[in-house]
């Protein structure tokens, strides 16, 4: 009985770690996409600012 309880706890722990790893991987990809978008927006604004300064 105690060994069965230990196995259930072990399987539950492994499942929890697997779900956490999947979530972190998904969150990492989402964060990378958001950072790439922010960088592209920043570069566009910087280019626009340089262009506006050059036309003065």
mmCIF file of N, CA, C and O in Angstrom:
data_model
loop_
_atom_site.group_PDB
_atom_site.id
_atom_site.type_symbol
_atom_site.label_atom_id
_atom_site.label_comp_id
_atom_site.label_asym_id
_atom_site.label_seq_id
_atom_site.Cartn_x
_atom_site.Cartn_y
_atom_site.Cartn_z
ATOM 1 N N UNK A 1 0.817 -1.184 0.000
ATOM 2 C CA UNK A 1 0.000 0.000 0.000
ATOM 3 C C UNK A 1 0.869 1.260 0.000
ATOM 4 O O UNK A 1 0.627 2.181 -0.748
ATOM 5 N N UNK A 2 1.883 1.287 0.816
ATOM 6 C CA UNK A 2 2.757 2.438 0.891
ATOM 7 C C UNK A 2 3.544 2.614 -0.412
ATOM 8 O O UNK A 2 3.745 3.741 -0.856
ATOM 9 N N UNK A 3 3.943 1.492 -1.015
ATOM 10 C CA UNK A 3 4.688 1.559 -2.276
ATOM 11 C C UNK A 3 3.788 2.110 -3.384
ATOM 12 O O UNK A 3 4.237 2.910 -4.213
ATOM 13 N N UNK A 4 2.501 1.720 -3.404
ATOM 14 C CA UNK A 4 1.567 2.245 -4.399
ATOM 15 C C UNK A 4 1.381 3.753 -4.235
ATOM 16 O O UNK A 4 1.340 4.498 -5.217
ATOM 17 N N UNK A 5 1.287 4.179 -3.016
ATOM 18 C CA UNK A 5 1.145 5.607 -2.744
ATOM 19 C C UNK A 5 2.391 6.368 -3.196
ATOM 20 O O UNK A 5 2.296 7.445 -3.791
ATOM 21 N N UNK A 6 3.538 5.772 -2.955
ATOM 22 C CA UNK A 6 4.799 6.393 -3.393
ATOM 23 C C UNK A 6 4.840 6.494 -4.916
ATOM 24 O O UNK A 6 5.230 7.526 -5.461
ATOM 25 N N UNK A 7 4.429 5.446 -5.621
ATOM 26 C CA UNK A 7 4.422 5.473 -7.086
ATOM 27 C C UNK A 7 3.442 6.524 -7.612
ATOM 28 O O UNK A 7 3.742 7.229 -8.582
ATOM 29 N N UNK A 8 2.287 6.632 -6.996
ATOM 30 C CA UNK A 8 1.324 7.649 -7.421
ATOM 31 C C UNK A 8 1.892 9.048 -7.220
ATOM 32 O O UNK A 8 1.759 9.918 -8.084
ATOM 33 N N UNK A 9 2.528 9.264 -6.091
ATOM 34 C CA UNK A 9 3.142 10.559 -5.825
ATOM 35 C C UNK A 9 4.247 10.852 -6.837
ATOM 36 O O UNK A 9 4.357 11.968 -7.351
ATOM 37 N N UNK A 10 5.045 9.846 -7.137
ATOM 38 C CA UNK A 10 6.126 10.008 -8.101
ATOM 39 C C UNK A 10 5.582 10.341 -9.488
ATOM 40 O O UNK A 10 6.084 11.250 -10.160
ATOM 41 N N UNK A 11 4.552 9.631 -9.906
ATOM 42 C CA UNK A 11 3.955 9.890 -11.225
ATOM 43 C C UNK A 11 3.316 11.278 -11.269
ATOM 44 O O UNK A 11 3.425 11.988 -12.279
ATOM 45 N N UNK A 12 2.677 11.674 -10.190
ATOM 46 C CA UNK A 12 2.085 13.004 -10.122
ATOM 47 C C UNK A 12 3.168 14.079 -10.193
ATOM 48 O O UNK A 12 3.018 15.084 -10.901
ATOM 49 N N UNK A 13 4.270 13.862 -9.509
ATOM 50 C CA UNK A 13 5.383 14.820 -9.541
ATOM 51 C C UNK A 13 5.979 14.925 -10.936
ATOM 52 O O UNK A 13 6.244 16.030 -11.423
ATOM 53 N N UNK A 14 6.160 13.791 -11.589
ATOM 54 C CA UNK A 14 6.703 13.801 -12.953
ATOM 55 C C UNK A 14 5.740 14.512 -13.897
ATOM 56 O O UNK A 14 6.156 15.307 -14.748
ATOM 57 N N UNK A 15 4.451 14.261 -13.733
ATOM 58 C CA UNK A 15 3.451 14.939 -14.565
ATOM 59 C C UNK A 15 3.477 16.441 -14.343
ATOM 60 O O UNK A 15 3.389 17.216 -15.297
ATOM 61 N N UNK A 16 3.587 16.856 -13.100
ATOM 62 C CA UNK A 16 3.640 18.285 -12.792
ATOM 63 C C UNK A 16 4.866 18.932 -13.431
ATOM 64 O O UNK A 16 4.770 20.013 -14.024
ATOM 65 N N UNK A 17 6.004 18.289 -13.336
ATOM 66 C CA UNK A 17 7.232 18.824 -13.933
ATOM 67 C C UNK A 17 7.095 18.904 -15.449
ATOM 68 O O UNK A 17 7.512 19.887 -16.077
ATOM 69 N N UNK A 18 6.483 17.892 -16.059
ATOM 70 C CA UNK A 18 6.292 17.900 -17.511
ATOM 71 C C UNK A 18 5.381 19.049 -17.943
ATOM 72 O O UNK A 18 5.671 19.752 -18.916
ATOM 73 N N UNK A 19 4.292 19.255 -17.219
ATOM 74 C CA UNK A 19 3.380 20.354 -17.553
ATOM 75 C C UNK A 19 4.078 21.699 -17.357
ATOM 76 O O UNK A 19 3.935 22.609 -18.182
ATOM 77 N N UNK A 20 4.835 21.827 -16.293
ATOM 78 C CA UNK A 20 5.563 23.077 -16.053
ATOM 79 C C UNK A 20 6.575 23.340 -17.173
ATOM 80 O O UNK A 20 6.717 24.475 -17.638
ATOM 81 N N UNK A 21 7.265 22.301 -17.616
ATOM 82 C CA UNK A 21 8.246 22.460 -18.698
ATOM 83 C C UNK A 21 7.560 22.876 -19.992
ATOM 84 O O UNK A 21 8.062 23.747 -20.713
ATOM 85 N N UNK A 22 6.418 22.288 -20.285
ATOM 86 C CA UNK A 22 5.673 22.672 -21.490
ATOM 87 C C UNK A 22 5.223 24.130 -21.406
ATOM 88 O O UNK A 22 5.325 24.876 -22.381
ATOM 89 N N UNK A 23 4.724 24.529 -20.240
ATOM 90 C CA UNK A 23 4.292 25.913 -20.075
ATOM 91 C C UNK A 23 5.458 26.876 -20.247
ATOM 92 O O UNK A 23 5.335 27.906 -20.908
ATOM 93 N N UNK A 24 6.596 26.554 -19.648
ATOM 94 C CA UNK A 24 7.754 27.441 -19.749
ATOM 95 C C UNK A 24 8.248 27.543 -21.185
ATOM 96 O O UNK A 24 8.659 28.611 -21.633
ATOM 97 N N UNK A 25 8.199 26.430 -21.920
ATOM 98 C CA UNK A 25 8.612 26.457 -23.316
ATOM 99 C C UNK A 25 7.662 27.329 -24.131
ATOM 100 O O UNK A 25 8.099 28.138 -24.950
ATOM 101 N N UNK A 26 6.351 27.189 -23.898
ATOM 102 C CA UNK A 26 5.367 28.013 -24.589
ATOM 103 C C UNK A 26 5.563 29.487 -24.244
ATOM 104 O O UNK A 26 5.531 30.345 -25.122
ATOM 105 N N UNK A 27 5.779 29.775 -22.968
ATOM 106 C CA UNK A 27 5.970 31.150 -22.527
ATOM 107 C C UNK A 27 7.242 31.742 -23.133
ATOM 108 O O UNK A 27 7.272 32.911 -23.504
ATOM 109 N N UNK A 28 8.291 30.925 -23.253
ATOM 110 C CA UNK A 28 9.550 31.384 -23.853
ATOM 111 C C UNK A 28 9.317 31.787 -25.305
ATOM 112 O O UNK A 28 9.776 32.843 -25.745
ATOM 113 N N UNK A 29 8.598 30.965 -26.051
ATOM 114 C CA UNK A 29 8.332 31.284 -27.458
ATOM 115 C C UNK A 29 7.497 32.553 -27.575
ATOM 116 O O UNK A 29 7.751 33.397 -28.441
ATOM 117 N N UNK A 30 6.498 32.695 -26.709
ATOM 118 C CA UNK A 30 5.647 33.883 -26.741
ATOM 119 C C UNK A 30 6.470 35.122 -26.406
ATOM 120 O O UNK A 30 6.322 36.176 -27.042
ATOM 121 N N UNK A 31 7.354 35.011 -25.421
ATOM 122 C CA UNK A 31 8.198 36.140 -25.033
ATOM 123 C C UNK A 31 9.159 36.511 -26.162
ATOM 124 O O UNK A 31 9.367 37.697 -26.448
ATOM 125 N N UNK A 32 9.737 35.510 -26.824
ATOM 126 C CA UNK A 32 10.644 35.789 -27.941
ATOM 127 C C UNK A 32 9.920 36.526 -29.059
ATOM 128 O O UNK A 32 10.448 37.489 -29.624
ATOM 129 N N UNK A 33 8.704 36.103 -29.378
ATOM 130 C CA UNK A 33 7.938 36.777 -30.435
ATOM 131 C C UNK A 33 7.628 38.214 -30.047
ATOM 132 O O UNK A 33 7.724 39.123 -30.874
ATOM 133 N N UNK A 34 7.247 38.430 -28.774
ATOM 134 C CA UNK A 34 6.927 39.781 -28.320
ATOM 135 C C UNK A 34 8.167 40.673 -28.370
ATOM 136 O O UNK A 34 8.101 41.827 -28.809
ATOM 137 N N UNK A 35 9.317 40.129 -27.959
ATOM 138 C CA UNK A 35 10.545 40.920 -27.985
ATOM 139 C C UNK A 35 10.971 41.244 -29.413
ATOM 140 O O UNK A 35 11.453 42.345 -29.686
ATOM 141 N N UNK A 36 10.794 40.293 -30.331
ATOM 142 C CA UNK A 36 11.127 40.557 -31.734
ATOM 143 C C UNK A 36 10.235 41.655 -32.298
ATOM 144 O O UNK A 36 10.697 42.526 -33.034
ATOM 145 N N UNK A 37 8.950 41.622 -31.945
ATOM 146 C CA UNK A 37 8.026 42.660 -32.399
ATOM 147 C C UNK A 37 8.404 44.021 -31.828
ATOM 148 O O UNK A 37 8.436 45.022 -32.553
ATOM 149 N N UNK A 38 8.719 44.058 -30.540
ATOM 150 C CA UNK A 38 9.122 45.321 -29.923
ATOM 151 C C UNK A 38 10.405 45.854 -30.542
ATOM 152 O O UNK A 38 10.543 47.065 -30.761
ATOM 153 N N UNK A 39 11.352 44.974 -30.838
ATOM 154 C CA UNK A 39 12.600 45.401 -31.471
ATOM 155 C C UNK A 39 12.344 45.953 -32.866
ATOM 156 O O UNK A 39 12.900 46.990 -33.246
ATOM 157 N N UNK A 40 11.478 45.298 -33.621
ATOM 158 C CA UNK A 40 11.150 45.784 -34.971
ATOM 159 C C UNK A 40 10.484 47.156 -34.893
ATOM 160 O O UNK A 40 10.796 48.046 -35.699
ATOM 161 N N UNK A 41 9.574 47.340 -33.929
ATOM 162 C CA UNK A 41 8.926 48.648 -33.768
ATOM 163 C C UNK A 41 9.947 49.715 -33.389
ATOM 164 O O UNK A 41 9.909 50.836 -33.911
ATOM 165 N N UNK A 42 10.856 49.378 -32.479
ATOM 166 C CA UNK A 42 11.881 50.332 -32.054
ATOM 167 C C UNK A 42 12.781 50.712 -33.230
ATOM 168 O O UNK A 42 13.078 51.892 -33.444
ATOM 169 N N UNK A 43 13.215 49.714 -34.001
ATOM 170 C CA UNK A 43 14.079 49.990 -35.147
ATOM 171 C C UNK A 43 13.361 50.857 -36.171
ATOM 172 O O UNK A 43 13.964 51.753 -36.775
ATOM 173 N N UNK A 44 12.064 50.619 -36.366
ATOM 174 C CA UNK A 44 11.297 51.431 -37.310
ATOM 175 C C UNK A 44 11.211 52.881 -36.818
ATOM 176 O O UNK A 44 11.388 53.821 -37.603
ATOM 177 N N UNK A 45 10.929 53.047 -35.523
ATOM 178 C CA UNK A 45 10.857 54.401 -34.962
ATOM 179 C C UNK A 45 12.210 55.102 -35.045
ATOM 180 O O UNK A 45 12.283 56.298 -35.351
ATOM 181 N N UNK A 46 13.284 54.370 -34.789
ATOM 182 C CA UNK A 46 14.624 54.956 -34.860
ATOM 183 C C UNK A 46 14.943 55.394 -36.286
ATOM 184 O O UNK A 46 15.465 56.492 -36.506
ATOM 185 N N UNK A 47 14.608 54.554 -37.242
ATOM 186 C CA UNK A 47 14.840 54.886 -38.642
ATOM 187 C C UNK A 47 14.014 56.106 -39.047
ATOM 188 O O UNK A 47 14.495 56.991 -39.751
ATOM 189 N N UNK A 48 12.764 56.156 -38.577
ATOM 190 C CA UNK A 48 11.886 57.292 -38.892
ATOM 191 C C UNK A 48 12.429 58.570 -38.269
ATOM 192 O O UNK A 48 12.424 59.626 -38.902
ATOM 193 N N UNK A 49 12.931 58.491 -37.035
ATOM 194 C CA UNK A 49 13.489 59.659 -36.358
ATOM 195 C C UNK A 49 14.726 60.165 -37.103
ATOM 196 O O UNK A 49 14.873 61.373 -37.318
ATOM 197 N N UNK A 50 15.597 59.255 -37.518
ATOM 198 C CA UNK A 50 16.786 59.670 -38.272
ATOM 199 C C UNK A 50 16.389 60.302 -39.594
ATOM 200 O O UNK A 50 16.988 61.283 -40.035
ATOM 201 N N UNK A 51 15.358 59.754 -40.227
ATOM 202 C CA UNK A 51 14.902 60.299 -41.490
ATOM 203 C C UNK A 51 14.325 61.690 -41.279
ATOM 204 O O UNK A 51 14.580 62.603 -42.081
ATOM 205 N N UNK A 52 13.540 61.883 -40.198
ATOM 206 C CA UNK A 52 12.959 63.191 -39.914
ATOM 207 C C UNK A 52 14.035 64.222 -39.581
ATOM 208 O O UNK A 52 13.953 65.373 -40.020
ATOM 209 N N UNK A 53 15.054 63.841 -38.849
ATOM 210 C CA UNK A 53 16.140 64.745 -38.506
ATOM 211 C C UNK A 53 16.925 65.126 -39.769
ATOM 212 O O UNK A 53 17.330 66.270 -39.940
ATOM 213 N N UNK A 54 17.102 64.175 -40.659
ATOM 214 C CA UNK A 54 17.845 64.434 -41.888
ATOM 215 C C UNK A 54 17.117 65.383 -42.815
ATOM 216 O O UNK A 54 17.731 66.059 -43.644
ATOM 217 N N UNK A 55 15.801 65.490 -42.731
ATOM 218 C CA UNK A 55 15.022 66.361 -43.608
ATOM 219 C C UNK A 55 14.873 67.771 -43.061
ATOM 220 O O UNK A 55 14.295 68.621 -43.711
ATOM 221 N N UNK A 56 15.383 68.038 -41.877
ATOM 222 C CA UNK A 56 15.270 69.394 -41.296
ATOM 223 C C UNK A 56 16.309 70.321 -41.841
ATOM 224 O O UNK A 56 17.302 70.052 -42.339
#
